[in-house]
Amino acid sequence: TQSPSLFLSSHLNQTQQTKPLHCPFSFQVITYHPASNIPRRKHTHDHTSTMGSKSSKSAAAQEQAKKPTFAETMQQKIDDEITRRMMLQREVQMAVNIAKARDSLYIFGSVWLTLVSGVSTAVVLKKPVNHVVAVPIVIGGIMLSNMADMAYGNKLARVNKEAEYILDNERARLVPFPQAPMARFYSAQERSVLYDPATAVGDMFPYQSITRSFTPEDTK
């Protein structure tokens, strides 16, 4: 057996030592005070967690800044709708032009085939044929070939590629007259290439004395 004094002394020595208890699910250290036996919390800072939260906040802020605003989104939708309508109008116009070319090909092709058939029949039957008839046959064949290229060939694609070249390299040919609303978008250098040196049709010889005489007096 141990004496009460030794037991009390050893108990006091054990209770005077602080016992830190670490919580595995938090970043806090709990310490028990020997006298009051009340746990005191000492906060420890986790620098890794703090840096991670800051970086995530900055990344979220950058992502938010990249997102378009409501006004930008509406403007983009309006631009897309206008572009779609322009595209539809262009496709309709191109389809109408191709349809017109096919209609002309059918009409004039029928006339040309009738002429060629008649001439061929006369030649086979050894009847006299005027040599002048060869002129409409040759010219009509060339015209029908052009119509067929437009109706079923790639003529329209070739024309579009040539238009692309003109827009990129010969924009000076597209300069409008000063009264046009879009004339302000062309530079003085572009105007000086072809537009400024050009002569009006009514001022060319020998028609200038005739065409300008019909100009109304109140507009001179």
PDB file of C-alpha atoms in Angstrom:
ATOM      1  CA  THR A   1       0.000   0.000   0.000  1.00  0.00           C
ATOM      2  CA  GLN A   2       1.005   3.571  -0.663  1.00  0.00           C
ATOM      3  CA  SER A   3       0.782   6.354   1.883  1.00  0.00           C
ATOM      4  CA  PRO A   4      -1.772   9.145   1.297  1.00  0.00           C
ATOM      5  CA  SER A   5       0.962  11.767   1.015  1.00  0.00           C
ATOM      6  CA  LEU A   6       2.890   9.875  -1.674  1.00  0.00           C
ATOM      7  CA  PHE A   7      -0.333   9.133  -3.564  1.00  0.00           C
ATOM      8  CA  LEU A   8      -1.371  12.812  -3.434  1.00  0.00           C
ATOM      9  CA  SER A   9       2.085  13.969  -4.546  1.00  0.00           C
ATOM     10  CA  SER A  10       2.200  11.605  -7.528  1.00  0.00           C
ATOM     11  CA  HIS A  11      -1.354  12.518  -8.507  1.00  0.00           C
ATOM     12  CA  LEU A  12      -0.503  16.228  -8.469  1.00  0.00           C
ATOM     13  CA  ASN A  13       2.616  15.632 -10.565  1.00  0.00           C
ATOM     14  CA  GLN A  14       0.591  13.735 -13.161  1.00  0.00           C
ATOM     15  CA  THR A  15      -2.246  16.272 -13.343  1.00  0.00           C
ATOM     16  CA  GLN A  16       0.169  19.216 -13.693  1.00  0.00           C
ATOM     17  CA  GLN A  17       1.363  17.867 -17.043  1.00  0.00           C
ATOM     18  CA  THR A  18      -0.711  19.031 -20.003  1.00  0.00           C
ATOM     19  CA  LYS A  19      -2.101  16.407 -22.305  1.00  0.00           C
ATOM     20  CA  PRO A  20      -2.606  17.606 -25.887  1.00  0.00           C
ATOM     21  CA  LEU A  21      -5.279  15.748 -27.792  1.00  0.00           C
ATOM     22  CA  HIS A  22      -5.196  16.054 -31.570  1.00  0.00           C
ATOM     23  CA  CYS A  23      -8.445  15.757 -33.454  1.00  0.00           C
ATOM     24  CA  PRO A  24      -7.912  13.839 -36.699  1.00  0.00           C
ATOM     25  CA  PHE A  25     -10.767  15.618 -38.435  1.00  0.00           C
ATOM     26  CA  SER A  26      -9.871  19.242 -37.669  1.00  0.00           C
ATOM     27  CA  PHE A  27      -6.885  21.475 -37.494  1.00  0.00           C
ATOM     28  CA  GLN A  28      -7.099  22.272 -33.767  1.00  0.00           C
ATOM     29  CA  VAL A  29      -5.105  21.199 -30.700  1.00  0.00           C
ATOM     30  CA  ILE A  30      -7.080  20.675 -27.450  1.00  0.00           C
ATOM     31  CA  THR A  31      -5.186  21.195 -24.166  1.00  0.00           C
ATOM     32  CA  TYR A  32      -6.582  20.411 -20.719  1.00  0.00           C
ATOM     33  CA  HIS A  33      -5.766  22.816 -17.903  1.00  0.00           C
ATOM     34  CA  PRO A  34      -4.716  20.949 -14.756  1.00  0.00           C
ATOM     35  CA  ALA A  35      -6.687  23.079 -12.349  1.00  0.00           C
ATOM     36  CA  SER A  36     -10.026  23.643 -14.021  1.00  0.00           C
ATOM     37  CA  ASN A  37      -9.940  20.599 -16.296  1.00  0.00           C
ATOM     38  CA  ILE A  38     -11.495  22.810 -19.066  1.00  0.00           C
ATOM     39  CA  PRO A  39     -10.200  22.214 -22.553  1.00  0.00           C
ATOM     40  CA  ARG A  40      -8.606  25.141 -24.271  1.00  0.00           C
ATOM     41  CA  ARG A  41      -8.384  25.295 -28.038  1.00  0.00           C
ATOM     42  CA  LYS A  42      -5.300  26.501 -29.817  1.00  0.00           C
ATOM     43  CA  HIS A  43      -5.908  27.215 -33.463  1.00  0.00           C
ATOM     44  CA  THR A  44      -3.249  26.158 -35.887  1.00  0.00           C
ATOM     45  CA  HIS A  45      -3.198  27.507 -39.376  1.00  0.00           C
ATOM     46  CA  ASP A  46      -2.990  25.204 -42.346  1.00  0.00           C
ATOM     47  CA  HIS A  47      -1.069  27.197 -44.937  1.00  0.00           C
ATOM     48  CA  THR A  48      -1.733  24.633 -47.642  1.00  0.00           C
ATOM     49  CA  SER A  49      -5.499  24.933 -47.171  1.00  0.00           C
ATOM     50  CA  THR A  50      -5.302  28.736 -47.182  1.00  0.00           C
ATOM     51  CA  MET A  51      -3.241  28.819 -50.353  1.00  0.00           C
ATOM     52  CA  GLY A  52      -5.594  26.344 -51.999  1.00  0.00           C
ATOM     53  CA  SER A  53      -8.637  28.428 -51.181  1.00  0.00           C
ATOM     54  CA  LYS A  54      -6.976  31.589 -52.488  1.00  0.00           C
ATOM     55  CA  SER A  55      -5.957  29.934 -55.737  1.00  0.00           C
ATOM     56  CA  SER A  56      -9.437  28.488 -56.204  1.00  0.00           C
ATOM     57  CA  LYS A  57     -10.982  31.907 -55.611  1.00  0.00           C
ATOM     58  CA  SER A  58      -8.630  33.551 -58.137  1.00  0.00           C
ATOM     59  CA  ALA A  59      -9.366  30.834 -60.687  1.00  0.00           C
ATOM     60  CA  ALA A  60     -13.096  31.309 -60.138  1.00  0.00           C
ATOM     61  CA  ALA A  61     -12.700  35.076 -60.544  1.00  0.00           C
ATOM     62  CA  GLN A  62     -10.775  34.626 -63.799  1.00  0.00           C
ATOM     63  CA  GLU A  63     -13.394  32.198 -65.073  1.00  0.00           C
ATOM     64  CA  GLN A  64     -16.134  34.668 -64.172  1.00  0.00           C
ATOM     65  CA  ALA A  65     -14.275  37.457 -65.978  1.00  0.00           C
ATOM     66  CA  LYS A  66     -14.028  35.335 -69.132  1.00  0.00           C
ATOM     67  CA  LYS A  67     -17.780  34.805 -69.251  1.00  0.00           C
ATOM     68  CA  PRO A  68     -19.569  37.301 -71.533  1.00  0.00           C
ATOM     69  CA  THR A  69     -21.931  39.783 -69.995  1.00  0.00           C
ATOM     70  CA  PHE A  70     -25.652  39.839 -70.693  1.00  0.00           C
ATOM     71  CA  ALA A  71     -25.290  42.717 -73.136  1.00  0.00           C
ATOM     72  CA  GLU A  72     -22.504  40.936 -75.015  1.00  0.00           C
ATOM     73  CA  THR A  73     -24.553  37.749 -75.185  1.00  0.00           C
ATOM     74  CA  MET A  74     -27.594  39.585 -76.559  1.00  0.00           C
ATOM     75  CA  GLN A  75     -25.448  41.451 -79.092  1.00  0.00           C
ATOM     76  CA  GLN A  76     -23.923  38.170 -80.254  1.00  0.00           C
ATOM     77  CA  LYS A  77     -27.379  36.634 -80.659  1.00  0.00           C
ATOM     78  CA  ILE A  78     -28.564  39.629 -82.684  1.00  0.00           C
ATOM     79  CA  ASP A  79     -25.487  39.476 -84.924  1.00  0.00           C
ATOM     80  CA  ASP A  80     -25.982  35.741 -85.464  1.00  0.00           C
ATOM     81  CA  GLU A  81     -29.639  36.251 -86.366  1.00  0.00           C
ATOM     82  CA  ILE A  82     -28.772  38.994 -88.871  1.00  0.00           C
ATOM     83  CA  THR A  83     -26.054  36.796 -90.375  1.00  0.00           C
ATOM     84  CA  ARG A  84     -28.458  33.863 -90.709  1.00  0.00           C
ATOM     85  CA  ARG A  85     -30.986  36.048 -92.524  1.00  0.00           C
ATOM     86  CA  MET A  86     -28.304  37.374 -94.859  1.00  0.00           C
ATOM     87  CA  MET A  87     -27.155  33.815 -95.539  1.00  0.00           C
ATOM     88  CA  LEU A  88     -30.719  32.696 -96.283  1.00  0.00           C
ATOM     89  CA  GLN A  89     -31.264  35.654 -98.614  1.00  0.00           C
ATOM     90  CA  ARG A  90     -27.995  34.875-100.425  1.00  0.00           C
ATOM     91  CA  GLU A  91     -28.860  31.204-100.824  1.00  0.00           C
ATOM     92  CA  VAL A  92     -32.332  32.034-102.157  1.00  0.00           C
ATOM     93  CA  GLN A  93     -30.890  34.489-104.692  1.00  0.00           C
ATOM     94  CA  MET A  94     -28.264  31.998-105.839  1.00  0.00           C
ATOM     95  CA  ALA A  95     -30.868  29.254-106.181  1.00  0.00           C
ATOM     96  CA  VAL A  96     -33.081  31.569-108.258  1.00  0.00           C
ATOM     97  CA  ASN A  97     -30.158  32.417-110.568  1.00  0.00           C
ATOM     98  CA  ILE A  98     -29.377  28.729-111.080  1.00  0.00           C
ATOM     99  CA  ALA A  99     -33.043  27.994-111.748  1.00  0.00           C
ATOM    100  CA  LYS A 100     -33.167  30.810-114.343  1.00  0.00           C
ATOM    101  CA  ALA A 101     -30.089  29.396-116.046  1.00  0.00           C
ATOM    102  CA  ARG A 102     -31.688  25.957-116.224  1.00  0.00           C
ATOM    103  CA  ASP A 103     -34.927  27.392-117.596  1.00  0.00           C
ATOM    104  CA  SER A 104     -33.029  29.292-120.303  1.00  0.00           C
ATOM    105  CA  LEU A 105     -31.026  26.171-121.081  1.00  0.00           C
ATOM    106  CA  TYR A 106     -34.186  24.125-121.598  1.00  0.00           C
ATOM    107  CA  ILE A 107     -35.834  26.736-123.855  1.00  0.00           C
ATOM    108  CA  PHE A 108     -32.880  27.695-126.064  1.00  0.00           C
ATOM    109  CA  GLY A 109     -31.553  24.148-125.979  1.00  0.00           C
ATOM    110  CA  SER A 110     -34.763  22.886-127.479  1.00  0.00           C
ATOM    111  CA  VAL A 111     -34.575  25.470-130.271  1.00  0.00           C
ATOM    112  CA  TRP A 112     -30.918  24.648-130.937  1.00  0.00           C
ATOM    113  CA  LEU A 113     -31.599  20.908-131.022  1.00  0.00           C
ATOM    114  CA  THR A 114     -34.457  21.466-133.468  1.00  0.00           C
ATOM    115  CA  LEU A 115     -32.181  23.461-135.757  1.00  0.00           C
ATOM    116  CA  VAL A 116     -29.381  20.929-135.565  1.00  0.00           C
ATOM    117  CA  SER A 117     -31.811  18.065-136.162  1.00  0.00           C
ATOM    118  CA  GLY A 118     -33.222  19.762-139.254  1.00  0.00           C
ATOM    119  CA  VAL A 119     -29.815  20.502-140.718  1.00  0.00           C
ATOM    120  CA  SER A 120     -28.600  16.986-139.970  1.00  0.00           C
ATOM    121  CA  THR A 121     -31.682  15.485-141.643  1.00  0.00           C
ATOM    122  CA  ALA A 122     -31.137  17.629-144.744  1.00  0.00           C
ATOM    123  CA  VAL A 123     -27.498  16.564-144.946  1.00  0.00           C
ATOM    124  CA  VAL A 124     -28.415  12.897-144.588  1.00  0.00           C
ATOM    125  CA  LEU A 125     -31.038  13.214-147.325  1.00  0.00           C
ATOM    126  CA  LYS A 126     -28.440  15.028-149.483  1.00  0.00           C
ATOM    127  CA  LYS A 127     -30.522  18.137-149.803  1.00  0.00           C
ATOM    128  CA  PRO A 128     -28.894  21.523-150.350  1.00  0.00           C
ATOM    129  CA  VAL A 129     -28.083  23.339-147.095  1.00  0.00           C
ATOM    130  CA  ASN A 130     -26.953  26.936-146.924  1.00  0.00           C
ATOM    131  CA  HIS A 131     -23.570  27.274-145.221  1.00  0.00           C
ATOM    132  CA  VAL A 132     -24.772  30.322-143.284  1.00  0.00           C
ATOM    133  CA  VAL A 133     -26.764  27.999-141.050  1.00  0.00           C
ATOM    134  CA  ALA A 134     -23.498  26.915-139.455  1.00  0.00           C
ATOM    135  CA  VAL A 135     -23.161  30.323-137.755  1.00  0.00           C
ATOM    136  CA  PRO A 136     -26.185  30.007-135.419  1.00  0.00           C
ATOM    137  CA  ILE A 137     -25.316  26.392-134.766  1.00  0.00           C
ATOM    138  CA  VAL A 138     -21.792  27.264-133.547  1.00  0.00           C
ATOM    139  CA  ILE A 139     -22.787  30.419-131.618  1.00  0.00           C
ATOM    140  CA  GLY A 140     -25.807  28.695-130.112  1.00  0.00           C
ATOM    141  CA  GLY A 141     -23.657  25.777-129.005  1.00  0.00           C
ATOM    142  CA  ILE A 142     -21.243  28.125-127.227  1.00  0.00           C
ATOM    143  CA  MET A 143     -24.067  29.977-125.484  1.00  0.00           C
ATOM    144  CA  LEU A 144     -25.746  26.743-124.445  1.00  0.00           C
ATOM    145  CA  SER A 145     -22.451  25.466-123.035  1.00  0.00           C
ATOM    146  CA  ASN A 146     -22.175  28.596-120.919  1.00  0.00           C
ATOM    147  CA  MET A 147     -25.757  28.152-119.674  1.00  0.00           C
ATOM    148  CA  ALA A 148     -25.138  24.500-118.886  1.00  0.00           C
ATOM    149  CA  ASP A 149     -22.012  25.413-116.932  1.00  0.00           C
ATOM    150  CA  MET A 150     -24.050  27.878-114.876  1.00  0.00           C
ATOM    151  CA  ALA A 151     -26.970  25.496-114.422  1.00  0.00           C
ATOM    152  CA  TYR A 152     -25.111  22.278-113.625  1.00  0.00           C
ATOM    153  CA  GLY A 153     -21.395  23.064-113.558  1.00  0.00           C
ATOM    154  CA  ASN A 154     -19.081  24.925-111.201  1.00  0.00           C
ATOM    155  CA  LYS A 155     -19.260  28.320-112.899  1.00  0.00           C
ATOM    156  CA  LEU A 156     -20.857  29.903-109.837  1.00  0.00           C
ATOM    157  CA  ALA A 157     -18.028  28.613-107.643  1.00  0.00           C
ATOM    158  CA  ARG A 158     -15.441  30.036-110.052  1.00  0.00           C
ATOM    159  CA  VAL A 159     -17.198  33.385-110.015  1.00  0.00           C
ATOM    160  CA  ASN A 160     -17.231  33.394-106.217  1.00  0.00           C
ATOM    161  CA  LYS A 161     -13.508  32.668-106.055  1.00  0.00           C
ATOM    162  CA  GLU A 162     -12.835  35.505-108.494  1.00  0.00           C
ATOM    163  CA  ALA A 163     -14.972  37.813-106.349  1.00  0.00           C
ATOM    164  CA  GLU A 164     -12.889  36.771-103.331  1.00  0.00           C
ATOM    165  CA  TYR A 165      -9.720  37.741-105.206  1.00  0.00           C
ATOM    166  CA  ILE A 166     -11.187  41.122-106.163  1.00  0.00           C
ATOM    167  CA  LEU A 167     -12.159  41.864-102.559  1.00  0.00           C
ATOM    168  CA  ASP A 168      -8.677  41.000-101.316  1.00  0.00           C
ATOM    169  CA  ASN A 169      -6.531  42.575-104.043  1.00  0.00           C
ATOM    170  CA  GLU A 170      -8.646  44.967-106.131  1.00  0.00           C
ATOM    171  CA  ARG A 171     -10.796  46.754-103.577  1.00  0.00           C
ATOM    172  CA  ALA A 172     -10.166  50.041-105.392  1.00  0.00           C
ATOM    173  CA  ARG A 173     -12.571  48.891-108.113  1.00  0.00           C
ATOM    174  CA  LEU A 174     -15.397  48.879-105.579  1.00  0.00           C
ATOM    175  CA  VAL A 175     -15.108  52.518-104.461  1.00  0.00           C
ATOM    176  CA  PRO A 176     -18.583  54.136-104.675  1.00  0.00           C
ATOM    177  CA  PHE A 177     -19.451  57.726-105.542  1.00  0.00           C
ATOM    178  CA  PRO A 178     -19.165  60.317-102.723  1.00  0.00           C
ATOM    179  CA  GLN A 179     -22.936  60.594-102.235  1.00  0.00           C
ATOM    180  CA  ALA A 180     -23.192  56.936-101.196  1.00  0.00           C
ATOM    181  CA  PRO A 181     -23.564  56.368 -97.428  1.00  0.00           C
ATOM    182  CA  MET A 182     -20.723  53.827 -97.404  1.00  0.00           C
ATOM    183  CA  ALA A 183     -18.254  56.113 -99.221  1.00  0.00           C
ATOM    184  CA  ARG A 184     -16.776  57.269 -95.906  1.00  0.00           C
ATOM    185  CA  PHE A 185     -15.427  53.792 -95.242  1.00  0.00           C
ATOM    186  CA  TYR A 186     -13.015  54.009 -98.196  1.00  0.00           C
ATOM    187  CA  SER A 187      -9.684  55.776 -97.853  1.00  0.00           C
ATOM    188  CA  ALA A 188      -8.385  58.560-100.065  1.00  0.00           C
ATOM    189  CA  GLN A 189      -5.687  56.234-101.365  1.00  0.00           C
ATOM    190  CA  GLU A 190      -8.293  53.731-102.562  1.00  0.00           C
ATOM    191  CA  ARG A 191     -10.225  56.529-104.271  1.00  0.00           C
ATOM    192  CA  SER A 192      -7.115  57.834-106.001  1.00  0.00           C
ATOM    193  CA  VAL A 193      -6.337  54.504-107.697  1.00  0.00           C
ATOM    194  CA  LEU A 194      -9.225  54.288-110.174  1.00  0.00           C
ATOM    195  CA  TYR A 195     -12.155  56.485-109.155  1.00  0.00           C
ATOM    196  CA  ASP A 196     -10.540  59.954-109.180  1.00  0.00           C
ATOM    197  CA  PRO A 197      -8.656  59.574-112.507  1.00  0.00           C
ATOM    198  CA  ALA A 198     -11.726  58.109-114.239  1.00  0.00           C
ATOM    199  CA  THR A 199     -13.811  60.221-116.630  1.00  0.00           C
ATOM    200  CA  ALA A 200     -17.585  60.275-116.462  1.00  0.00           C
ATOM    201  CA  VAL A 201     -19.351  58.601-119.353  1.00  0.00           C
ATOM    202  CA  GLY A 202     -21.143  61.809-120.302  1.00  0.00           C
ATOM    203  CA  ASP A 203     -17.834  63.714-120.526  1.00  0.00           C
ATOM    204  CA  MET A 204     -16.174  61.352-123.006  1.00  0.00           C
ATOM    205  CA  PHE A 205     -15.608  62.366-126.588  1.00  0.00           C
ATOM    206  CA  PRO A 206     -17.624  62.828-128.744  1.00  0.00           C
ATOM    207  CA  TYR A 207     -20.747  62.611-126.621  1.00  0.00           C
ATOM    208  CA  GLN A 208     -20.012  65.326-124.043  1.00  0.00           C
ATOM    209  CA  SER A 209     -21.562  68.053-126.195  1.00  0.00           C
ATOM    210  CA  ILE A 210     -24.755  66.048-126.592  1.00  0.00           C
ATOM    211  CA  THR A 211     -25.326  64.439-123.216  1.00  0.00           C
ATOM    212  CA  ARG A 212     -24.600  67.538-121.131  1.00  0.00           C
ATOM    213  CA  SER A 213     -27.018  69.628-123.138  1.00  0.00           C
ATOM    214  CA  PHE A 214     -29.902  67.694-121.657  1.00  0.00           C
ATOM    215  CA  THR A 215     -28.996  68.655-118.088  1.00  0.00           C
ATOM    216  CA  PRO A 216     -31.860  70.611-116.422  1.00  0.00           C
ATOM    217  CA  GLU A 217     -31.098  74.244-115.786  1.00  0.00           C
ATOM    218  CA  ASP A 218     -32.092  74.231-112.120  1.00  0.00           C
ATOM    219  CA  THR A 219     -29.599  71.435-111.312  1.00  0.00           C
ATOM    220  CA  LYS A 220     -26.531  73.055-112.888  1.00  0.00           C
TER     221      LYS A 220
END
